[in-house]
Coordinates of C-alpha atoms and ligand atoms in Angstrom, one line a residue:
M1 CA 23.3 4.4 -13.2
M2 CA 20.3 3.2 -11.3
R3 CA 20.1 -0.5 -10.5
Y4 CA 16.5 -1.7 -10.1
Q5 CA 17.8 -4.1 -7.4
D6 CA 18.7 -1.1 -5.2
L7 CA 15.1 0.2 -5.1
S8 CA 14.0 -2.1 -2.3
Y9 CA 15.0 -5.2 -0.3
W10 CA 12.2 -6.9 -2.3
L11 CA 13.6 -6.1 -5.7
S12 CA 17.0 -7.1 -4.6
S13 CA 15.7 -10.5 -3.6
V14 CA 13.7 -11.7 -6.6
D15 CA 15.1 -14.7 -8.4
E16 CA 15.7 -12.9 -11.8
P17 CA 18.0 -10.3 -13.1
L18 CA 15.3 -7.6 -13.7
T19 CA 16.5 -7.2 -17.3
P20 CA 14.0 -4.7 -19.0
R21 CA 11.7 -6.2 -21.6
P22 CA 11.9 -4.6 -25.0
G23 CA 10.3 -1.1 -25.4
L24 CA 7.5 -0.2 -27.7
P25 CA 8.7 -0.7 -31.3
G26 CA 6.6 2.0 -32.9
D27 CA 3.0 3.1 -33.6
T28 CA 0.5 0.3 -32.6
D29 CA -3.2 -0.3 -32.5
A30 CA -4.9 -2.0 -29.5
D31 CA -8.3 -2.4 -27.9
V32 CA -7.0 -1.3 -24.5
V33 CA -3.8 0.5 -23.6
V34 CA -2.7 0.5 -19.9
V35 CA -0.2 3.0 -18.6
G36 CA 1.9 1.7 -15.7
A37 CA 2.9 -1.8 -14.8
G38 CA 2.3 -1.9 -11.1
Y39 CA -0.4 -4.0 -9.6
T40 CA -3.2 -1.8 -10.9
G41 CA -2.2 -1.9 -14.5
L42 CA -1.3 -5.6 -14.4
W43 CA -4.4 -6.7 -12.6
T44 CA -6.5 -4.8 -15.1
A45 CA -4.7 -6.5 -18.0
Y46 CA -5.0 -9.8 -16.3
Y47 CA -8.7 -9.8 -15.8
L48 CA -9.4 -8.3 -19.2
A49 CA -7.3 -11.0 -20.9
A50 CA -8.9 -13.7 -18.7
A51 CA -12.4 -12.5 -19.6
D52 CA -11.8 -12.1 -23.3
P53 CA -8.6 -13.6 -24.8
T54 CA -9.3 -11.9 -28.1
L55 CA -8.8 -8.4 -26.7
R56 CA -5.6 -6.7 -27.9
I57 CA -4.1 -5.3 -24.7
V58 CA -0.9 -3.2 -24.5
V59 CA 0.8 -2.2 -21.2
L60 CA 3.3 0.6 -21.3
E61 CA 5.8 1.0 -18.4
K62 CA 8.4 3.8 -18.1
E63 CA 10.9 1.6 -16.2
I64 CA 10.2 -2.1 -15.4
A65 CA 7.1 -3.9 -14.0
G66 CA 7.2 -3.3 -10.3
Y67 CA 9.4 -0.2 -10.4
G68 CA 6.8 1.9 -8.4
A69 CA 5.2 1.2 -5.1
S70 CA 4.3 -2.3 -6.1
G71 CA 7.9 -3.4 -6.0
R72 CA 8.7 -1.6 -2.7
N73 CA 5.8 -1.8 -0.3
G74 CA 5.2 -3.5 3.1
G75 CA 3.6 -6.6 1.6
W76 CA 0.4 -6.4 3.5
C77 CA -2.3 -7.7 1.2
S78 CA -5.0 -6.5 3.4
A79 CA -8.7 -5.7 3.3
L80 CA -8.0 -2.1 4.5
F81 CA -9.5 0.6 2.4
P82 CA -8.4 4.3 2.7
T83 CA -11.9 5.5 3.6
S84 CA -13.0 4.0 6.9
L85 CA -16.2 2.0 7.2
P86 CA -18.0 4.7 9.2
A87 CA -17.0 7.4 6.7
L88 CA -18.2 5.2 3.9
A89 CA -21.5 4.6 5.7
R90 CA -22.0 8.4 6.2
R91 CA -21.4 9.0 2.5
H92 CA -23.1 6.0 0.9
G93 CA -25.3 4.4 3.6
R94 CA -24.6 1.4 5.8
D95 CA -25.4 -1.3 3.2
R96 CA -23.2 0.0 0.5
A97 CA -20.4 0.6 2.9
L98 CA -20.6 -3.0 4.2
A99 CA -20.7 -4.2 0.6
M100 CA -17.4 -2.4 0.0
Q101 CA -15.9 -3.9 3.1
H102 CA -17.0 -7.4 2.1
A103 CA -15.6 -6.9 -1.4
M104 CA -12.3 -6.1 0.2
H105 CA -12.4 -9.2 2.4
E106 CA -13.1 -11.2 -0.8
T107 CA -10.2 -9.5 -2.5
V108 CA -7.6 -10.9 -0.1
R109 CA -9.0 -14.4 -0.9
E110 CA -9.0 -13.6 -4.6
V111 CA -5.4 -12.6 -4.7
G112 CA -4.5 -15.8 -2.8
R113 CA -6.5 -17.8 -5.4
V114 CA -4.8 -16.2 -8.4
V115 CA -1.3 -16.6 -6.8
A116 CA -2.0 -20.3 -6.4
A117 CA -3.6 -20.7 -9.8
E118 CA -0.8 -18.9 -11.7
G119 CA 1.9 -20.5 -9.6
I120 CA 3.2 -17.1 -8.5
D121 CA 5.8 -17.9 -5.9
C122 CA 5.5 -14.8 -3.6
D123 CA 5.8 -16.1 -0.1
W124 CA 2.1 -15.8 0.4
R125 CA 0.9 -16.4 4.0
A126 CA -2.6 -15.5 5.1
G127 CA -1.7 -15.1 8.7
G128 CA -3.9 -12.0 9.4
T129 CA -2.9 -8.7 11.1
V130 CA -2.3 -8.0 14.8
V131 CA -2.5 -4.3 15.8
L132 CA -1.0 -3.7 19.2
A133 CA -2.0 -1.3 21.9
R134 CA 1.0 -0.2 24.0
T135 CA -0.5 2.8 25.9
E136 CA -3.9 3.4 27.6
V137 CA -4.9 5.8 24.7
Q138 CA -4.0 3.1 22.1
L139 CA -6.0 0.6 24.1
G140 CA -9.0 3.0 23.9
R141 CA -8.5 3.2 20.2
A142 CA -8.5 -0.6 19.8
R143 CA -11.7 -0.9 21.8
A144 CA -13.3 1.8 19.7
A145 CA -12.2 0.1 16.4
V146 CA -13.9 -3.1 17.5
A147 CA -17.0 -1.3 18.7
E148 CA -17.2 0.6 15.4
A149 CA -16.8 -2.6 13.4
R150 CA -19.7 -4.3 15.3
E151 CA -21.9 -1.2 14.9
H152 CA -21.4 -1.3 11.1
G153 CA -22.1 -5.0 10.7
L154 CA -18.8 -6.8 11.0
A155 CA -18.4 -9.8 13.3
D156 CA -15.8 -11.2 15.7
A157 CA -14.6 -13.3 12.9
D158 CA -13.6 -10.1 11.1
L159 CA -12.0 -8.1 13.9
V160 CA -11.6 -9.2 17.5
L161 CA -10.3 -7.4 20.6
L162 CA -7.2 -9.1 22.3
D163 CA -6.2 -8.8 25.9
A164 CA -2.6 -8.3 26.8
A165 CA -1.7 -12.0 26.8
E166 CA -3.5 -12.8 23.6
A167 CA -1.8 -9.9 21.8
A168 CA 1.6 -10.8 23.2
A169 CA 1.1 -14.4 22.2
R170 CA 0.9 -13.3 18.5
C171 CA 3.5 -10.5 18.7
H172 CA 5.5 -10.1 21.8
A173 CA 6.4 -6.5 21.6
E174 CA 7.6 -4.5 24.7
G175 CA 4.8 -3.2 26.9
V176 CA 1.8 -4.7 25.0
R177 CA -1.5 -4.1 26.8
G178 CA -3.8 -5.5 24.2
G179 CA -4.7 -5.1 20.6
T180 CA -6.9 -6.4 17.8
Y181 CA -6.7 -9.2 15.3
T182 CA -8.2 -9.6 11.9
P183 CA -7.7 -12.7 9.7
H184 CA -8.2 -10.6 6.5
C185 CA -4.6 -10.1 5.5
A186 CA -1.8 -12.0 4.0
A187 CA 1.9 -11.2 4.1
V188 CA 3.5 -11.3 0.7
H189 CA 6.8 -10.6 -1.0
P190 CA 5.5 -7.6 -3.0
A191 CA 8.1 -7.7 -5.8
K192 CA 7.7 -11.4 -6.4
L193 CA 4.0 -10.7 -6.7
V194 CA 4.2 -7.9 -9.2
R195 CA 6.9 -9.7 -11.3
G196 CA 4.9 -12.9 -11.2
L197 CA 1.9 -11.0 -12.3
A198 CA 3.8 -9.5 -15.3
A199 CA 4.8 -12.9 -16.4
A200 CA 1.2 -14.2 -16.0
V201 CA -0.3 -11.4 -18.2
E202 CA 2.3 -12.1 -20.9
R203 CA 1.3 -15.8 -20.8
R204 CA -2.2 -14.6 -21.6
G205 CA -1.1 -12.7 -24.6
V206 CA -0.8 -9.2 -23.2
R207 CA 2.0 -7.1 -24.7
L208 CA 4.1 -5.4 -22.0
F209 CA 6.6 -2.8 -23.1
E210 CA 9.1 -1.6 -20.6
R211 CA 11.3 1.5 -20.6
T212 CA 8.6 3.2 -22.5
P213 CA 7.5 6.4 -20.8
V214 CA 4.1 7.8 -21.8
T215 CA 4.4 11.6 -22.3
A216 CA 0.7 12.3 -22.9
L217 CA -2.7 10.6 -22.4
R218 CA -5.6 11.6 -24.5
P219 CA -8.9 10.1 -25.7
G220 CA -7.9 7.2 -28.0
A221 CA -4.2 7.4 -27.5
A222 CA -1.1 7.0 -25.3
V223 CA 1.8 9.0 -26.7
T224 CA 5.4 7.8 -26.1
P225 CA 8.8 8.9 -27.7
A226 CA 8.8 5.6 -29.5
G227 CA 5.4 5.9 -31.0
V228 CA 1.7 6.2 -30.3
V229 CA -0.6 3.4 -29.1
R230 CA -4.1 4.0 -30.4
A231 CA -6.9 2.4 -28.5
P232 CA -10.5 3.3 -27.7
V233 CA -9.8 2.7 -24.0
V234 CA -6.8 4.3 -22.2
V235 CA -6.2 3.3 -18.6
R236 CA -4.2 5.5 -16.2
A237 CA -2.5 3.3 -13.6
T238 CA 0.3 5.5 -12.5
E239 CA -0.6 6.2 -8.9
G240 CA 2.1 8.4 -7.1
F241 CA 3.7 9.2 -10.4
T242 CA 0.5 10.6 -11.9
P243 CA 1.3 14.4 -11.3
A244 CA 4.2 14.2 -13.9
L245 CA 1.6 13.5 -16.6
P246 CA 0.4 16.6 -18.5
G247 CA -2.9 17.9 -17.1
Q248 CA -2.7 15.6 -14.0
R249 CA -0.6 17.7 -11.6
R250 CA -3.3 18.1 -9.0
A251 CA -5.0 14.6 -9.4
V252 CA -3.2 12.9 -6.5
A253 CA -0.4 14.0 -4.1
P254 CA 2.6 11.7 -3.9
V255 CA 3.3 11.0 -0.3
Y256 CA 6.3 8.9 0.6
S257 CA 6.4 5.8 2.8
L258 CA 9.8 4.5 3.9
M259 CA 11.0 1.1 5.0
V260 CA 13.9 -0.8 6.6
A261 CA 14.7 -4.5 6.7
T262 CA 16.8 -6.3 9.2
E263 CA 19.2 -9.1 8.5
P264 CA 17.7 -12.6 8.9
L265 CA 17.1 -13.0 12.7
P266 CA 18.2 -16.0 14.6
E267 CA 15.5 -18.5 15.8
A268 CA 16.0 -17.4 19.4
A269 CA 14.9 -13.9 18.4
W270 CA 11.8 -15.3 16.7
A271 CA 11.0 -17.4 19.7
E272 CA 10.9 -14.1 21.6
I273 CA 9.1 -12.0 19.0
G274 CA 6.5 -14.5 17.8
L275 CA 4.6 -13.7 14.6
A276 CA 4.6 -17.5 14.1
E277 CA 1.9 -17.3 11.5
R278 CA 3.7 -14.4 9.8
E279 CA 0.9 -12.0 11.0
T280 CA 1.5 -8.5 9.6
F281 CA 1.7 -6.1 12.6
S282 CA 1.2 -2.5 13.6
D283 CA 0.2 -0.5 16.6
Y284 CA -2.5 2.1 17.3
R285 CA -0.3 5.2 17.1
H286 CA -1.3 8.0 14.6
V287 CA 1.6 7.9 12.2
I288 CA 1.2 4.6 10.6
V289 CA 3.9 1.9 11.1
Y290 CA 3.6 -1.5 9.5
G291 CA 5.7 -4.6 9.6
Q292 CA 6.0 -8.2 8.5
R293 CA 8.1 -11.2 9.2
T294 CA 9.5 -12.1 5.9
A295 CA 9.7 -15.7 4.6
D296 CA 13.5 -15.5 5.0
G297 CA 13.3 -14.5 8.7
R298 CA 13.8 -10.7 8.5
L299 CA 11.7 -7.9 9.9
A300 CA 10.6 -5.6 7.2
F301 CA 9.2 -2.4 8.8
G302 CA 8.0 0.8 7.5
G303 CA 6.2 4.1 8.2
R304 CA 5.2 7.4 6.9
G305 CA 6.6 10.6 8.1
A306 CA 8.8 11.6 5.1
P307 CA 7.9 15.1 3.9
Y308 CA 5.7 15.8 0.9
H309 CA 7.8 17.7 -1.7
Y310 CA 6.7 21.0 -3.2
G311 CA 5.0 20.8 -6.5
S312 CA 4.2 17.0 -6.1
R313 CA 7.7 16.2 -7.3
V314 CA 8.8 12.6 -7.3
R315 CA 12.5 12.0 -7.5
P316 CA 14.6 8.9 -6.7
D317 CA 16.5 10.8 -3.9
F318 CA 13.2 11.4 -2.1
D319 CA 13.1 7.7 -1.4
R320 CA 15.8 8.1 1.1
E321 CA 15.3 10.2 4.3
P322 CA 17.9 9.3 6.9
R323 CA 15.9 10.9 9.7
V324 CA 12.9 8.5 9.0
F325 CA 15.2 5.5 8.6
A326 CA 16.7 6.3 12.0
A327 CA 13.2 6.7 13.5
L328 CA 12.1 3.4 12.1
R329 CA 15.1 1.6 13.5
R330 CA 14.5 3.2 16.9
V331 CA 10.9 2.2 17.0
L332 CA 11.8 -1.4 16.0
G333 CA 14.3 -1.4 18.9
E334 CA 11.6 -0.1 21.3
L335 CA 9.1 -2.7 20.1
F336 CA 11.6 -5.6 20.2
P337 CA 14.4 -5.1 22.7
V338 CA 15.7 -8.6 21.7
L339 CA 17.1 -6.8 18.6
G340 CA 19.7 -5.2 20.8
P341 CA 20.9 -1.6 20.9
E342 CA 22.1 -1.7 17.3
V343 CA 19.1 -3.0 15.4
P344 CA 20.7 -4.9 12.5
V345 CA 19.3 -3.1 9.5
T346 CA 20.6 -4.2 6.1
H347 CA 18.3 -2.4 3.7
T348 CA 16.6 1.0 3.6
W349 CA 14.3 2.3 0.8
G350 CA 11.0 4.1 0.1
G351 CA 8.6 5.1 -2.6
P352 CA 5.7 7.3 -3.5
L353 CA 2.0 6.4 -2.9
G354 CA -1.0 8.3 -4.1
V355 CA -3.3 10.4 -2.0
A356 CA -6.5 12.0 -3.4
R357 CA -7.7 15.3 -2.0
D358 CA -10.6 13.6 -0.1
W359 CA -8.5 10.5 0.8
A360 CA -10.9 8.5 -1.3
A361 CA -9.6 5.8 -3.6
S362 CA -11.5 5.5 -6.8
V363 CA -11.8 3.5 -10.0
G364 CA -13.7 4.5 -13.1
L365 CA -14.2 4.8 -16.8
D366 CA -15.4 7.9 -18.6
R367 CA -17.5 6.4 -21.4
S368 CA -17.5 9.6 -23.4
T369 CA -13.7 9.7 -23.7
G370 CA -12.6 6.1 -23.1
L371 CA -10.3 7.3 -20.3
A372 CA -10.2 5.0 -17.3
W373 CA -8.3 5.3 -14.0
A374 CA -7.7 3.7 -10.7
G375 CA -5.8 4.7 -7.6
G376 CA -5.6 7.0 -4.6
Y377 CA -5.1 4.0 -2.4
V378 CA -2.8 5.8 0.1
G379 CA -1.1 2.9 1.8
D380 CA -3.7 0.2 1.0
G381 CA -3.1 -0.6 -2.6
V382 CA -1.8 -4.1 -2.5
G383 CA -5.3 -5.6 -2.1
T384 CA -7.3 -2.7 -3.4
S385 CA -5.6 -2.7 -6.8
N386 CA -6.9 -6.2 -7.4
L387 CA -10.4 -5.0 -6.8
A388 CA -9.6 -2.1 -9.1
G389 CA -8.4 -4.4 -11.8
R390 CA -11.5 -6.6 -11.7
S391 CA -13.8 -3.6 -11.6
L392 CA -12.1 -1.9 -14.5
A393 CA -12.3 -5.2 -16.5
D394 CA -16.0 -5.2 -16.0
L395 CA -16.4 -1.5 -16.7
I396 CA -14.4 -1.7 -19.9
R397 CA -16.3 -4.7 -21.1
G398 CA -19.6 -2.9 -20.4
E399 CA -20.8 -5.3 -17.8
T400 CA -22.9 -4.3 -14.8
T401 CA -21.8 -6.5 -11.9
D402 CA -21.7 -6.4 -8.1
L403 CA -18.3 -4.8 -8.5
T404 CA -19.3 -1.9 -10.8
T405 CA -22.0 -0.8 -8.4
L406 CA -19.6 -0.5 -5.4
P407 CA -19.5 3.1 -3.9
W408 CA -15.9 3.9 -5.1
V409 CA -16.8 3.3 -8.8
N410 CA -16.7 6.5 -10.8
H411 CA -16.1 8.6 -7.7
R412 CA -14.5 11.9 -8.6
S413 CA -12.1 13.3 -6.0
P414 CA -11.6 17.1 -6.0
K415 CA -8.3 18.3 -7.3
W416 CA -5.6 19.3 -4.8
E417 CA -5.0 23.0 -4.2
P418 CA -2.4 24.7 -6.3
E419 CA 0.9 25.3 -4.5
P420 CA 1.9 26.6 -2.0
L421 CA -1.4 25.6 -0.3
R422 CA -1.0 21.9 -1.2
W423 CA 2.5 21.8 0.4
L424 CA 1.2 23.6 3.5
A425 CA -1.8 21.3 3.8
V426 CA -0.1 17.9 3.3
N427 CA 2.9 18.7 5.5
A428 CA 0.7 20.3 8.3
G429 CA -1.3 17.1 8.4
L430 CA 1.8 15.0 8.7
R431 CA 3.1 17.2 11.5
V432 CA -0.1 17.1 13.5
M433 CA 0.0 13.3 13.5
F434 CA 3.6 13.3 14.7
S435 CA 3.0 15.7 17.5
A436 CA -0.1 13.8 18.6
D437 CA 2.0 10.6 18.9
E438 CA 4.7 12.4 20.8
A439 CA 2.2 13.9 23.2
E440 CA 0.7 10.5 23.8
L441 CA 4.1 8.9 24.4
R442 CA 5.0 11.6 26.8
T443 CA 1.7 11.1 28.7
N444 CA 2.3 7.4 28.7
R445 CA 5.9 7.8 30.0
E446 CA 4.7 10.2 32.6
S447 CA 1.8 8.0 33.7
R448 CA 4.2 5.0 33.9
R449 CA 6.6 7.1 36.0
A450 CA 3.8 8.2 38.2
A451 CA 2.6 4.5 38.6
A452 CA 6.2 3.5 39.5
F453 CA 6.4 6.3 42.0
N454 CA 3.1 5.4 43.5
H455 CA 4.2 1.8 43.7
L456 CA 7.4 2.9 45.6
L457 CA 5.2 4.8 48.0
G458 CA 3.2 1.7 48.5
H459 CA 0.0 3.1 46.9
Ligands
FAD501 C1 7.0 2.0 1.1 C2 5.6 1.6 0.8 C3 4.9 0.7 1.6 C4 3.6 0.4 1.3 N1 3.0 -0.6 2.0 C5 1.8 -1.1 1.6 C6 1.3 -2.3 2.2 O1 1.9 -2.9 3.1 N2 0.0 -2.6 1.9 C7 -0.7 -2.0 0.9 O2 -1.8 -2.4 0.7 N3 -0.2 -0.9 0.3 C8 1.1 -0.5 0.6 N4 1.6 0.6 -0.1 C9 0.9 1.2 -1.2 C10 0.9 0.2 -2.4 O3 2.2 -0.2 -2.6 C11 0.4 1.0 -3.6 O4 -0.9 1.5 -3.3 C12 0.3 0.1 -4.9 O5 1.5 -0.6 -5.1 C13 -0.1 0.9 -6.0 O6 0.0 0.2 -7.2 P1 -0.1 0.9 -8.6 O7 0.1 -0.1 -9.7 O8 -1.4 1.7 -8.6 O9 1.1 2.0 -8.6 P2 2.7 1.7 -8.7 O10 3.1 0.4 -8.2 O11 3.3 2.9 -8.2 O12 2.8 1.6 -10.3 C14 2.8 2.7 -11.2 C15 3.6 2.4 -12.4 O13 3.4 3.4 -13.4 C16 4.6 3.6 -14.0 N5 4.5 4.9 -14.6 C17 4.4 6.1 -14.0 N6 4.3 7.1 -14.9 C18 4.4 6.5 -16.1 C19 4.4 7.1 -17.4 N7 4.3 8.4 -17.7 N8 4.6 6.2 -18.5 C20 4.7 4.8 -18.2 N9 4.7 4.3 -17.0 C21 4.6 5.2 -16.0 C22 5.6 3.6 -12.8 O14 7.0 3.4 -13.3 C23 5.1 2.4 -12.0 O15 5.7 1.2 -12.4 C24 2.9 1.0 0.2 C25 3.6 1.9 -0.6 C26 4.9 2.3 -0.3 C27 5.6 3.2 -1.2

């Protein structure tokens, strides 16, 4: 029997027993029915209820609020968007791309505002993000990132290059040569955020039914074994789980991200590591790694690299990939030798995120059918889902606002290929990134060895 507490360190450390709310009692009418109680579904319900308290809103969740990626992620509430600023500019022009990026900056502040206004105790700390460069190639990438940001209209206040001392002062990892810093990120306890949000929407009169799987979505209805919810607007907020819905198998590919958490570290270790402002941290390798200093003094650290599973399958045992956990532990040890040869990991977990065929997140409403959706955030959904919720609330209420004209609104990603092409494409992409990192590390090790050798020879 699955215990929800075992799904992540975060779900194991919320101050509540995670008892499921009652399920849907039977057929119901509503104005809006939302499928999925992660951040996307709950933010949508939150802003709809805030804008119009008379709306009858129902949220249906197959397990409990926060069961999906929202209860398991790295807790970076960042202004990152899966499509880069230059790529957005190429597709939509410089001004619209910049508007999107500014909306993301504003989103981090907005989440902080709601967290405070609703009294959601989720260890929120807006300490920004430091991305380290630990090789010459990574340093080149850091410089390029800052140059690109400038070229596209962002300022030093948005992203600044750090020299070795400045980067190490924020995050004293082994071999730091420099990096970048952005203030546009907060570290958050993701499960406390999603659970707090569920309570906040209920306070606003939203009806949230748990352990209520939706077996079909169609215009005007969400169908469950317990009954049908009829509503003119049906919102799909199921992200990595979407392929299990009839007719949605190729909408997004579920890709797994995995995490580990250490035991609470002693003050002496933190004095060495830094992260005094609980900056979220990463480095400029290809296969994304991400970490945060938790409010209770642990390192929570994650990365991609788990395989994509044939047929877009999502299963609880895919959350656990011993090879990836071992790699994460090894990388943590390399970054922070103060952790010792046996990095004290107490928790390991993972979960599916959603990737669209063109890696473009989107939010939209088809007015002819009343079907709405948001997702495809890849690894950037903590902040982006809030923007999605606000945008959907405006779209559903028929308002034209600054949000409804952003370039991701009503974007239609192509479908993924049928298998076996999908499997080949996703896994080949993951392998290419791994080999690139390994090659870089080899080059770096070799160039360090050559430098040491030269030094010995007195060069
Ligand atoms: C390990 C990991 C680390 C990550 N780290 C970060 C990070 O640091 N920063 C960041 O920005 N993003 C991160 N992400 C991504 C981020 O967590 C997600 O993009 C975000 O949580 C998506 O929210 P969501 O509500 O759209 O989806 P989810 O949280 O996955 O919610 C979908 C919900 O729908 C429910 N559901 C699915 N199918 C049905 C159905 N048929 N009927 C009823 N309910 C259904 C599920 O049970 C689930 O609760 C990470 C993801 C993972 C897995």
